[in-house]
Structures are given as C-alpha cells and as structure tokens.
Amino acid sequence: MDKLKDNDIREALCRRETKRRQPEVPDDFCDKVLAGIETPPSSQRKWTWVAVAACLLLLIGVGVTTNLKDHSTSDQTKRTAKVESKPEKMDIEVIPQKTEPTEQPSSIQPQPVSEDKTTKTERTVEKVGTRPQKHTESKDLPSIPDEEPETIEPMDILRKVQEATPITETPAQVYTTCIPKEDTTIDSTYISPSKVDEFIAKLADYYDVDPITLPCLGRTDSTVVSKAYVFPDNDEVKLFSRLLQVACRYKDDTPGYLLNFSHRQFFFTLDDSRKGMKHLWIAERIGGGGILLYSTRSPKSTNVPSDCYRKYREQLTNTSTREL
Amino acid sequence: MSQTIDIEEQRRIIRIKECKRVGDHKASAKEYAFFVRRYSHQVLNFVARMVTDISDAEELAQDAFIKAYHSLDSFVGQSSFLTWITRIAYHEALNHLKRRRLFEVNIDDLPMMDTSLPDDELSTGREERIQLMEEALDDLPPDERMLIHLYYYEDRPIRDIAYIMDVKPNVLGTRLYRIRKKLLQMIKQKENGQTQR
C-alpha cells in the first residue's frame, strides 16, 4: 500500500517554497511586454501564411505536372506503340475519347474506318491531350488537412468534469485510498477551507490587525495553527457579515460544515478531507468595541484544547476591563 | 472561484477587444498593461517553477503575456484571466523545456527507478521522510512537479489544473497517482542509499 501521506507532501512543498527565492519582476517587464504587443505581428503572420500557402501550391503544382508528364509520356509511348501495331483497334479507342472525355459507355459502337492516317495521328495526339484533363478533373490529389487542432474550451471542460467518472474509479487503488471518496466526488467544486484563513489574513492586513499565534498544543507543531485577531467592532469592518458571506460560499454538504451565529458570536467549522484537516473559526464580541476572532487548523485526529483560546479571551477581557 | 472573472477585468477585456477592432493598438496596449502589472508576479513565479534559468523564465512570461494579448479574442471569460494566462504560460514553458530537452539528459532516462520495490511502509521518521520528499520533488520532471505543486500546494481544483495542463480531469487523476508512486519509489531509493552508506 502506498504510504505517502498527503500532509508530508504538503509539508515538503511548503518547505521548498520557503527555501525558494521568489523571482523579482524586473522594472521593465511591463514595458517589454507592451513593446512586444505594439509591433502587431498580424501582417507578418499573414505573409507567413501566404508564403506557406504559396509553397504548398507550388509543390502541389510541381507534383501534378510531374505526375502528368510521366503519365502522358507513358501513355504516348503506349499509344504510339499501339498505333504502330494495331491501327484499326486504335481507331475504336480514340474516337469516343475525343467526344466524351469523362464517363464512357461500356458499349461503344465502332465507327467505320473512313479516315486517313493523318487524322488518326491527330486524334491520337488529341487523346493524349485529353487524358491529363480527365486526370485533373478527377481531383484525386491528396488534400491538405485543414481541420483545426482540438482545443479544450472551458465549457467543454466543465461538461467533461460533470460527465467524468469520479477519480475513485481509476484503476489506481492507491490513489483512491489517498483521497477520501466524499472529496473526490465533489472535487470539481472543492474550495479549500484555507481560503477563509486567506480572507481573514487579507482583512487583518487591510485593517492593520496583527495576528497572535496561540501555542495551543504547547509545542511547535506545524500542522496545528491557532491564531487570534482582535478586529474593531464597527460598521466599516462589518466582520460578522463578511465572515457570513465567506461561509456562504461553502455548500452545507461540505464535510464538517457547521455554521452557527448570533448577534454576539459566529461559529463556523469545516473539514478539509483532501488534506485531512479540520478548521474552526469563532468570532466573539468582547468588551471595548472589539471582536475577537479565533481560527484554528489541525489534523482531524488531533484534538486542540480550547483552554488556550479561553485563557486568551479572559486575558483580553480582563485587560479591557482594567483599561476601562 | 477562479472560474469566474471579475467585472473590472471583464470591462477592460471588452475595451481591449474594441480598441483592437478599430485598430487603436496604443489604447488597447494601455488597457492591457493593467493585466500585465496585476499578474506579472504570479505568471513569472509560475514559469520560474518550471524553468530554472530566471532570464528564460522572464522571457517566457513576457511571451505568454504577448501571446495572450494577441489571442484575446479567443478568451470568452469562462475561466479567470489568471487561469487562462497560466495555461498559456504553462505551455510556453513546456515547449521551451521540450526544445531544451534535446540537449539534456532526461531524469527519466537515468536508471534510478526500480519498479520491483515492494510497496511497504517507509521506515524513516517523519522529519527524515519530508527531507527525502523535498529531494525527490526536486528530481521530478518540471511538468510532474508542477502538477504536484498545483494540486497539493496551491489547492487548485482538478478542473482548473486540467484546463491549465490541457488534459482531461480523469487523466490527471491517473497521472497524480503515478507521480505519487514515483515519489514513493524515489524516496525508498534514497532511503536505501542512506542505509547502505
């Protein structure tokens, strides 16, 4: 059985990312792109296509001519040979060719042999001349495939995702064990619960609220992250309604979904079955015009005690009481 | 969600298309600069994950933006602009690597994979295992590394990754499985190498 743990892969990727030096966008990046844009390649492209088409036509033309030449030369030799050996039979063949260059009836009535030798030769030449015409009319030259390469449009992908069998049905048994069933079946609509944390972090950044990391397990475990924020409780921030908006992005059938809120408290939990993590967010109105927002993320199997949060809240309320 | 396009972007794209239609290239380029400034960091970062040479990465990211501008008419807004340009950048980078691969030895060609290894549990501790995993990730070919990165690190939905990589979602599942298996084998080999030493 595959014993690669998703968390290990994530941890390794996280470490790689922290070690990795982010490339700096050079100052002239935008200018270079715009310079590349402002020289419209359309005319150049057009000429390229014209040149390609011309080359193809030329090649086809050369091919046809060579083919016809070979054909006519061999025909001519054949016919000349025939004329020399069997002149009467030649007449029978030649006359219908002259009148009907395309489809010939199977039963051809032989014309009476009343023409002199010069006419016969002219007709032979005429016949040779008609052959290439017939050949070009048949249009059996290889045509250039002009179908466009298949491109996957976003709508197609959406449709395909809906039609696609769940990944659990792949022959790969190990993969199915790595990704829980409930997750793969709704994979196309999967929204990582960490998006909520990202939103909170951005909001905190915007309102200059510093996050406080709470060492809830008393040790440095990178898999358990508990943070607390104290947002101002005012109409500008509208933390409760914003949190509700974010929570509403998740369907109520999302694993671990639990949403509860009142005027005083907001409580939201989600499970990330793809990562095997559980998330919890509690926002609570505390004294002093502030909202304490607590967020924690931990592996499903780990129990994070609520003591640290309670202690921190008490500490905060005491501080604010004392301040008052 | 990355599948939706924000209104500001949509408005600008319409304006660019309009400017292009009337032949006002200056105005359309000016509008397009918004997208270049907004996403240059993400696109460059994305390409730099696949292409190690930073000057190559810069050039490829620029090419992706230029290509996106010229084929903006084909962009119908079914995905976000970022996802769309990421797809273009991914293929640019992949083509670049393919061209370069002619002169390089592919990691897949090296006789390092031993498929006969039993699939038993890794014997190392977590810390060691993660270190080995980091090394193994570095050894993966760029496209496979990118898939792992998009799926496990960026948490992108399969639908997005499939769009970027231009493959069917169920194929991606199989590919992910294979890469995981490959990673496991690479780690085991590294483990064995360590114990032999």
Coordinates of C-alpha atoms in Angstrom, one line a residue:
Chain A
M1 CA 0.0 0.0 0.0
D2 CA 1.1 3.5 -0.7
K3 CA 2.2 5.1 2.5
L4 CA 2.9 8.5 1.1
K5 CA 1.0 10.9 3.2
D6 CA -0.6 14.0 1.7
N7 CA 0.4 16.0 4.7
D8 CA 4.0 15.0 4.1
I9 CA 3.9 16.1 0.5
R10 CA 2.4 19.4 1.6
E11 CA 4.9 19.9 4.3
A12 CA 7.7 19.2 1.8
L13 CA 6.3 21.6 -0.7
C14 CA 5.9 24.2 2.0
R15 CA 9.5 23.9 3.0
R16 CA 10.6 24.0 -0.6
E17 CA 8.6 27.2 -1.1
T18 CA 10.1 28.9 2.0
K19 CA 13.6 28.0 0.8
R20 CA 12.9 29.1 -2.7
R21 CA 13.8 32.6 -3.8
Q22 CA 10.9 34.3 -5.3
P23 CA 11.8 35.8 -8.6
E24 CA 11.6 39.6 -8.8
V25 CA 9.7 41.1 -11.6
P26 CA 12.1 43.4 -13.4
D27 CA 11.1 47.0 -13.7
D28 CA 11.0 46.9 -17.5
F29 CA 8.8 43.8 -17.6
C30 CA 5.6 45.6 -18.5
D31 CA 7.4 47.8 -21.0
K32 CA 8.9 44.9 -22.7
V33 CA 5.5 43.2 -23.0
L34 CA 3.9 46.3 -24.3
A35 CA 6.7 46.8 -26.8
G36 CA 6.1 43.2 -28.0
I37 CA 2.4 44.0 -28.3
E38 CA 2.7 47.2 -30.1
T39 CA 4.5 45.6 -33.0
P40 CA 1.5 43.9 -34.5
P41 CA 2.5 40.6 -35.8
S42 CA -0.7 40.1 -37.8
S43 CA 0.8 41.4 -41.1
Q44 CA 3.9 39.3 -40.6
R45 CA 1.8 36.3 -39.8
K46 CA -0.4 36.9 -42.8
W47 CA 2.6 37.0 -45.0
T48 CA 4.0 33.8 -43.4
W49 CA 0.7 32.1 -44.2
V50 CA 0.7 33.4 -47.7
A51 CA 4.2 32.2 -48.2
V52 CA 3.3 28.8 -46.7
A53 CA 0.2 28.5 -48.9
A54 CA 2.2 29.6 -52.0
C55 CA 4.9 27.0 -51.3
L56 CA 2.2 24.3 -50.9
L57 CA 0.5 25.3 -54.1
L58 CA 3.9 25.3 -55.9
L59 CA 4.7 21.8 -54.5
I60 CA 1.3 20.5 -55.5
G61 CA 1.7 22.1 -58.9
V62 CA 5.1 20.6 -59.4
G63 CA 3.8 17.3 -58.2
V64 CA 0.8 17.4 -60.6
T65 CA 2.9 18.4 -63.6
T66 CA 5.5 15.7 -63.0
N67 CA 2.8 13.2 -62.5
L68 CA 1.0 14.3 -65.7
K69 CA 4.2 14.3 -67.6
D70 CA 5.0 10.8 -66.5
H71 CA 1.5 9.8 -67.3
S72 CA 1.3 11.4 -70.6
T73 CA 4.8 10.2 -71.7
S74 CA 3.9 6.6 -70.8
D75 CA 0.5 7.0 -72.4
Q76 CA 2.0 8.4 -75.5
T77 CA 4.5 5.6 -75.8
K78 CA 1.8 3.1 -75.2
R79 CA -0.4 4.7 -77.8
T80 CA 2.3 5.1 -80.3
A81 CA 3.1 1.5 -79.9
K82 CA -0.5 0.6 -80.3
V83 CA -0.8 2.8 -83.4
E84 CA 2.1 1.1 -84.9
S85 CA 1.0 -2.4 -84.2
K86 CA -2.8 -2.3 -84.4
P87 CA -4.1 0.7 -86.2
E88 CA -7.7 -0.4 -86.6
K89 CA -8.2 -1.1 -82.9
M90 CA -6.7 2.2 -82.1
D91 CA -9.4 4.0 -84.0
I92 CA -12.0 2.3 -82.0
E93 CA -10.5 3.5 -78.8
V94 CA -9.7 7.0 -79.9
I95 CA -13.0 8.3 -81.3
P96 CA -15.1 8.0 -78.2
Q97 CA -12.3 9.6 -76.1
K98 CA -12.5 12.7 -78.3
T99 CA -16.2 13.1 -78.0
E100 CA -16.7 12.1 -74.3
P101 CA -13.7 12.8 -72.3
T102 CA -15.3 11.8 -69.0
E103 CA -17.6 8.9 -68.5
Q104 CA -17.5 6.4 -71.3
P105 CA -20.3 4.0 -72.1
S106 CA -19.2 0.4 -71.9
S107 CA -20.7 -0.5 -75.3
I108 CA -19.1 1.7 -77.8
Q109 CA -20.1 1.4 -81.4
P110 CA -17.0 1.2 -83.6
Q111 CA -17.0 4.0 -86.2
P112 CA -16.4 3.0 -89.7
V113 CA -12.8 3.3 -90.7
S114 CA -13.0 6.1 -93.2
E115 CA -10.3 8.5 -92.2
D116 CA -6.8 8.6 -93.5
K117 CA -3.6 8.1 -91.5
T118 CA -3.0 11.8 -90.7
T119 CA -6.4 12.1 -89.0
K120 CA -5.6 9.1 -86.9
T121 CA -2.4 10.6 -85.7
E122 CA -4.1 13.9 -84.8
R123 CA -6.7 12.0 -82.8
T124 CA -4.0 10.1 -81.1
V125 CA -2.4 13.4 -80.0
E126 CA -5.8 14.7 -79.0
K127 CA -6.4 11.7 -76.9
V128 CA -3.1 12.2 -75.2
G129 CA -4.1 15.7 -74.6
T130 CA -7.4 14.8 -73.1
R131 CA -6.0 12.4 -70.6
P132 CA -4.4 15.0 -68.4
Q133 CA -7.7 16.9 -68.4
K134 CA -9.5 13.8 -67.2
H135 CA -6.8 13.3 -64.6
T136 CA -7.1 16.8 -63.2
E137 CA -10.9 16.7 -63.2
S138 CA -10.9 13.6 -61.1
K139 CA -9.2 15.6 -58.3
D140 CA -7.6 12.7 -56.6
L141 CA -4.7 14.7 -55.3
P142 CA -4.1 14.4 -51.6
S143 CA -5.9 17.2 -49.9
I144 CA -4.2 19.2 -47.2
P145 CA -6.0 18.6 -43.9
D146 CA -7.2 21.9 -42.8
E147 CA -9.0 20.9 -39.6
E148 CA -8.1 22.9 -36.6
P149 CA -6.3 21.3 -33.7
E150 CA -8.7 20.3 -31.0
T151 CA -8.8 22.9 -28.3
I152 CA -10.5 22.4 -25.0
E153 CA -12.9 25.2 -24.2
P154 CA -13.7 26.0 -20.6
M155 CA -17.3 25.0 -21.1
D156 CA -16.2 21.7 -22.5
I157 CA -14.1 21.1 -19.5
L158 CA -17.0 21.9 -17.3
R159 CA -19.1 19.5 -19.2
K160 CA -16.4 16.9 -19.1
V161 CA -15.9 17.3 -15.4
Q162 CA -19.6 16.7 -14.9
E163 CA -19.6 13.7 -17.2
A164 CA -16.3 12.4 -16.0
T165 CA -16.3 9.4 -13.7
P166 CA -15.1 10.1 -10.2
I167 CA -11.4 9.7 -9.7
T168 CA -12.2 6.9 -7.3
E169 CA -13.0 4.8 -10.3
T170 CA -9.5 4.9 -11.7
P171 CA -7.6 1.6 -11.7
A172 CA -5.3 3.2 -9.2
Q173 CA -6.4 1.8 -5.9
V174 CA -3.7 3.6 -4.0
Y175 CA -4.9 6.9 -5.2
T176 CA -8.4 6.1 -4.0
T177 CA -7.0 5.4 -0.6
C178 CA -5.2 8.7 -0.5
I179 CA -8.1 10.8 -1.4
P180 CA -11.3 10.2 0.5
K181 CA -14.4 9.3 -1.5
E182 CA -16.5 12.1 -0.5
D183 CA -13.8 14.5 -1.5
T184 CA -13.3 13.2 -5.0
T185 CA -16.9 13.1 -5.9
I186 CA -17.3 16.8 -5.2
D187 CA -13.8 17.6 -6.3
S188 CA -14.8 19.9 -9.1
T189 CA -16.5 22.2 -6.6
Y190 CA -13.9 21.9 -4.0
I191 CA -13.0 25.1 -2.2
S192 CA -10.2 24.8 0.2
P193 CA -11.2 25.9 3.7
S194 CA -7.9 27.7 3.9
K195 CA -9.5 30.3 1.7
V196 CA -11.3 31.5 4.8
D197 CA -8.0 32.0 6.5
E198 CA -6.6 33.8 3.5
F199 CA -9.6 36.1 3.5
I200 CA -9.1 36.8 7.3
A201 CA -5.4 37.4 6.8
K202 CA -6.1 39.9 4.0
L203 CA -8.8 41.6 6.1
A204 CA -6.4 41.8 9.0
D205 CA -3.7 43.2 6.8
Y206 CA -6.0 45.8 5.4
Y207 CA -7.2 47.0 8.9
D208 CA -3.7 46.7 10.4
V209 CA -4.8 43.9 12.8
D210 CA -1.9 41.8 13.9
P211 CA -2.5 38.1 14.3
I212 CA -1.4 36.5 17.5
T213 CA -0.3 32.9 17.2
L214 CA -1.5 30.8 20.1
P215 CA 0.6 27.8 21.1
C216 CA -2.4 25.7 21.9
L217 CA -0.5 22.4 22.0
G218 CA 2.4 23.9 23.9
R219 CA 4.9 22.8 21.2
T220 CA 5.8 23.8 17.7
D221 CA 3.8 21.6 15.5
S222 CA 3.5 23.0 12.0
T223 CA 0.3 21.0 11.4
V224 CA -1.6 22.9 14.1
V225 CA -2.1 26.6 13.6
S226 CA -4.2 28.6 16.0
K227 CA -4.4 32.4 15.6
A228 CA -6.4 35.1 17.2
Y229 CA -7.2 38.6 15.9
V230 CA -8.9 41.5 17.5
F231 CA -10.9 43.4 15.0
P232 CA -12.6 46.7 15.7
D233 CA -16.3 46.3 16.0
N234 CA -17.7 48.9 13.8
D235 CA -19.7 49.4 10.6
E236 CA -16.7 49.8 8.5
V237 CA -15.2 46.4 9.2
K238 CA -18.6 44.6 9.5
L239 CA -16.7 41.5 10.4
F240 CA -19.7 39.3 11.2
S241 CA -21.4 40.0 7.9
R242 CA -18.2 39.5 6.0
L243 CA -17.5 36.2 7.7
L244 CA -21.0 35.1 6.9
Q245 CA -20.5 36.0 3.3
V246 CA -17.4 33.9 3.2
A247 CA -19.1 31.0 5.0
C248 CA -21.9 31.1 2.5
R249 CA -19.5 30.3 -0.3
Y250 CA -19.4 26.7 1.1
K251 CA -22.2 24.4 0.5
D252 CA -23.9 22.9 3.6
D253 CA -23.0 19.4 2.4
T254 CA -19.3 20.3 2.7
P255 CA -17.6 17.8 5.1
G256 CA -17.6 19.1 8.7
Y257 CA -19.8 22.1 7.8
L258 CA -21.3 23.7 10.8
L259 CA -22.4 27.3 10.9
N260 CA -23.9 29.0 13.8
F261 CA -24.2 32.7 14.5
S262 CA -25.9 35.2 16.7
H263 CA -25.5 38.8 17.4
R264 CA -22.7 38.0 19.8
Q265 CA -21.0 35.0 18.3
F266 CA -20.1 33.5 15.0
F267 CA -19.1 29.8 14.9
F268 CA -18.0 28.0 11.7
T269 CA -16.3 24.7 11.2
L270 CA -15.2 22.9 8.1
D271 CA -13.3 19.7 7.3
D272 CA -10.8 19.5 4.6
S273 CA -10.9 15.9 3.6
R274 CA -8.4 16.4 0.9
K275 CA -5.8 17.4 3.4
G276 CA -7.2 15.5 6.4
M277 CA -7.5 18.8 8.3
K278 CA -10.3 20.4 10.3
H279 CA -10.9 24.1 10.6
L280 CA -12.7 26.2 13.2
W281 CA -13.4 29.9 13.4
I282 CA -15.0 31.6 16.3
A283 CA -15.7 35.3 16.3
E284 CA -17.0 36.8 19.5
R285 CA -17.9 40.3 20.6
I286 CA -15.8 41.3 23.5
G287 CA -15.9 44.4 25.6
G288 CA -14.2 47.5 24.5
G289 CA -15.6 47.6 21.0
G290 CA -13.7 44.7 19.6
I291 CA -14.4 41.4 18.1
L292 CA -12.1 38.5 18.9
L293 CA -11.7 36.2 16.0
Y294 CA -10.1 32.9 16.7
S295 CA -9.1 30.5 13.9
T296 CA -7.6 27.1 14.3
R297 CA -6.5 24.5 11.8
S298 CA -5.4 21.0 12.8
P299 CA -5.3 17.4 11.6
K300 CA -8.6 15.6 12.1
S301 CA -7.0 13.2 14.6
T302 CA -5.6 16.0 16.7
N303 CA -7.6 17.4 19.5
V304 CA -6.9 21.1 20.1
P305 CA -7.8 22.1 23.6
S306 CA -10.0 25.2 23.9
D307 CA -8.1 26.3 27.0
C308 CA -5.6 28.5 25.2
Y309 CA -8.4 30.3 23.4
R310 CA -10.4 30.7 26.6
K311 CA -7.3 31.9 28.5
Y312 CA -6.6 34.4 25.8
R313 CA -10.1 35.6 25.8
E314 CA -10.1 36.0 29.5
Q315 CA -6.8 37.8 29.4
L316 CA -8.2 40.2 26.8
T317 CA -11.5 40.9 28.6
N318 CA -9.6 41.4 31.8
T319 CA -7.3 43.8 30.1
S320 CA -10.1 45.7 28.6
T321 CA -12.0 45.7 31.9
R322 CA -8.9 47.0 33.6
E323 CA -8.4 49.5 30.9
L324 CA -11.9 50.7 31.4
Chain B
M1 CA -13.5 31.0 -7.5
S2 CA -11.0 31.0 -10.3
Q3 CA -13.7 30.1 -12.8
T4 CA -15.3 33.5 -12.5
I5 CA -14.0 36.6 -14.0
D6 CA -14.1 39.9 -12.1
I7 CA -16.2 42.7 -13.5
E8 CA -13.3 45.1 -13.7
E9 CA -11.3 42.6 -15.8
Q10 CA -14.2 41.8 -18.0
R11 CA -14.8 45.5 -18.7
R12 CA -11.1 46.0 -19.6
I13 CA -11.1 43.0 -21.8
I14 CA -14.1 44.2 -23.7
R15 CA -12.4 47.6 -24.1
I16 CA -9.2 46.0 -25.4
K17 CA -11.1 43.9 -27.9
E18 CA -12.9 47.0 -29.1
C19 CA -9.7 49.0 -29.4
K20 CA -8.1 46.2 -31.3
R21 CA -11.1 46.0 -33.6
V22 CA -10.8 49.7 -34.5
G23 CA -7.1 49.4 -34.8
D24 CA -6.2 51.6 -31.8
H25 CA -3.2 49.5 -30.7
K26 CA -1.9 52.1 -28.3
A27 CA -5.1 52.3 -26.3
S28 CA -5.5 48.6 -26.2
A29 CA -1.9 48.1 -25.0
K30 CA -2.5 50.7 -22.4
E31 CA -5.5 48.8 -21.1
Y32 CA -3.6 45.5 -21.3
A33 CA -0.9 47.0 -19.1
F34 CA -3.3 46.6 -16.2
F35 CA -3.3 42.8 -16.6
V36 CA 0.5 42.7 -17.0
R37 CA 1.1 44.7 -13.9
R38 CA -1.5 42.7 -11.9
Y39 CA -0.4 39.2 -12.9
S40 CA 3.3 39.6 -13.9
H41 CA 4.4 38.4 -10.5
Q42 CA 2.2 35.3 -10.4
V43 CA 3.0 34.3 -14.0
L44 CA 6.7 34.8 -13.6
N45 CA 6.6 32.9 -10.4
F46 CA 4.7 30.1 -12.1
V47 CA 7.1 29.9 -15.0
A48 CA 10.2 30.1 -12.7
R49 CA 9.0 26.9 -11.0
M50 CA 9.3 25.1 -14.3
V51 CA 12.3 26.9 -15.8
T52 CA 15.2 27.3 -13.5
D53 CA 17.0 30.0 -15.5
I54 CA 15.5 33.2 -14.4
S55 CA 16.2 35.1 -17.6
D56 CA 14.5 32.4 -19.6
A57 CA 11.6 32.5 -17.2
E58 CA 11.2 36.2 -17.7
E59 CA 11.3 35.9 -21.4
L60 CA 8.7 33.1 -21.3
A61 CA 6.4 35.0 -19.0
Q62 CA 6.6 38.0 -21.4
D63 CA 5.9 35.8 -24.3
A64 CA 2.9 34.4 -22.5
F65 CA 1.5 37.9 -22.0
I66 CA 2.1 38.8 -25.6
K67 CA 0.5 35.6 -26.8
A68 CA -2.4 36.2 -24.6
Y69 CA -2.9 39.7 -25.9
H70 CA -2.9 38.5 -29.5
S71 CA -5.3 35.7 -28.8
L72 CA -7.6 37.7 -26.5
D73 CA -10.4 37.2 -29.0
S74 CA -10.5 33.6 -28.1
F75 CA -10.8 34.4 -24.4
V76 CA -14.5 34.1 -23.6
G77 CA -14.3 34.5 -19.9
Q78 CA -15.2 31.0 -18.9
S79 CA -12.2 31.0 -16.6
S80 CA -10.4 33.8 -14.8
F81 CA -7.8 35.7 -16.8
L82 CA -5.2 34.4 -14.4
T83 CA -6.1 30.8 -15.0
W84 CA -6.2 31.4 -18.8
I85 CA -2.8 33.1 -18.9
T86 CA -1.4 30.4 -16.6
R87 CA -2.4 27.9 -19.1
I88 CA -0.6 29.8 -21.9
A89 CA 2.5 30.3 -19.7
Y90 CA 2.5 26.6 -18.8
H91 CA 2.5 25.6 -22.5
E92 CA 5.2 28.2 -23.3
A93 CA 7.4 26.8 -20.6
L94 CA 6.7 23.2 -21.6
N95 CA 7.6 23.9 -25.2
H96 CA 10.8 25.6 -24.1
L97 CA 11.7 22.6 -22.0
K98 CA 11.0 20.3 -24.9
R99 CA 13.3 22.3 -27.1
R100 CA 16.0 22.2 -24.4
R101 CA 15.5 18.6 -23.6
L102 CA 17.1 17.7 -26.9
F103 CA 20.4 18.8 -25.4
E104 CA 19.9 17.5 -21.9
V105 CA 19.7 14.1 -20.3
N106 CA 16.2 13.5 -19.0
I107 CA 15.9 12.4 -15.5
D108 CA 13.6 9.6 -16.7
D109 CA 16.4 8.2 -18.8
L110 CA 18.5 7.6 -15.7
P111 CA 18.4 4.1 -14.4
M112 CA 17.2 5.1 -11.0
M113 CA 13.7 3.7 -11.0
D114 CA 13.4 0.2 -9.5
T115 CA 9.8 -0.8 -10.0
S116 CA 10.3 -4.1 -8.3
L117 CA 10.5 -2.5 -4.9
P118 CA 7.8 -3.7 -2.5
D119 CA 5.2 -1.2 -1.5
D120 CA 5.8 -1.4 2.2
E121 CA 5.7 1.4 4.6
L122 CA 8.6 3.9 4.7
S123 CA 10.8 3.1 7.5
T124 CA 12.1 6.6 8.3
G125 CA 10.6 9.1 10.7
R126 CA 8.5 12.0 9.5
E127 CA 11.2 14.6 9.5
E128 CA 13.6 12.5 7.5
R129 CA 10.8 11.5 5.2
I130 CA 9.9 15.1 4.4
Q131 CA 13.6 15.9 3.7
L132 CA 13.8 13.0 1.3
M133 CA 10.5 14.1 -0.2
E134 CA 11.9 17.5 -0.8
E135 CA 14.8 16.0 -2.7
A136 CA 12.6 13.7 -4.6
L137 CA 10.4 16.6 -5.6
D138 CA 13.4 18.4 -7.0
D139 CA 14.2 15.3 -9.1
L140 CA 10.8 15.2 -10.7
P141 CA 10.4 16.5 -14.2
P142 CA 9.1 20.0 -14.3
D143 CA 5.6 19.1 -15.6
E144 CA 5.1 16.5 -12.9
R145 CA 6.5 18.8 -10.2
M146 CA 4.1 21.5 -11.4
L147 CA 1.1 19.1 -11.1
I148 CA 2.0 18.2 -7.6
H149 CA 2.5 21.8 -6.8
L150 CA -0.8 23.0 -8.2
Y151 CA -2.7 20.2 -6.6
Y152 CA -1.1 19.9 -3.1
Y153 CA 0.3 23.4 -2.6
E154 CA -2.0 25.8 -4.4
D155 CA -5.0 23.6 -3.8
R156 CA -6.4 24.3 -7.2
P157 CA -9.4 22.3 -8.2
I158 CA -8.9 19.5 -10.6
R159 CA -10.9 21.3 -13.2
D160 CA -8.5 24.3 -13.1
I161 CA -5.4 22.1 -13.3
A162 CA -6.9 20.1 -16.2
Y163 CA -7.6 23.4 -18.0
I164 CA -4.1 24.7 -17.4
M165 CA -2.4 21.5 -18.4
D166 CA -4.8 20.8 -21.2
V167 CA -5.7 17.3 -20.2
K168 CA -8.9 15.5 -19.1
P169 CA -9.6 15.5 -15.4
N170 CA -9.7 11.7 -15.1
V171 CA -6.3 11.6 -16.8
L172 CA -5.0 14.0 -14.2
G173 CA -6.1 11.6 -11.5
T174 CA -4.2 8.8 -13.0
R175 CA -1.2 11.0 -13.5
L176 CA -1.3 12.1 -9.9
Y177 CA -1.4 8.5 -8.8
R178 CA 1.7 7.7 -11.0
I179 CA 3.6 10.6 -9.7
R180 CA 2.9 9.7 -6.1
K181 CA 4.1 6.2 -6.8
K182 CA 7.2 7.5 -8.5
L183 CA 7.8 9.8 -5.5
L184 CA 7.5 6.8 -3.1
Q185 CA 10.0 4.8 -5.1
M186 CA 12.4 7.7 -5.3
I187 CA 12.2 8.1 -1.5
K188 CA 12.7 4.5 -1.0
Q189 CA 15.8 4.5 -3.2
K190 CA 17.1 7.5 -1.3
E191 CA 16.4 5.7 2.0
N192 CA 18.3 2.6 0.7
G193 CA 21.2 4.7 -0.4
Q194 CA 21.4 6.3 3.1
T195 CA 21.3 2.9 4.9
Q196 CA 24.0 1.5 2.6
R197 CA 26.2 4.4 3.4

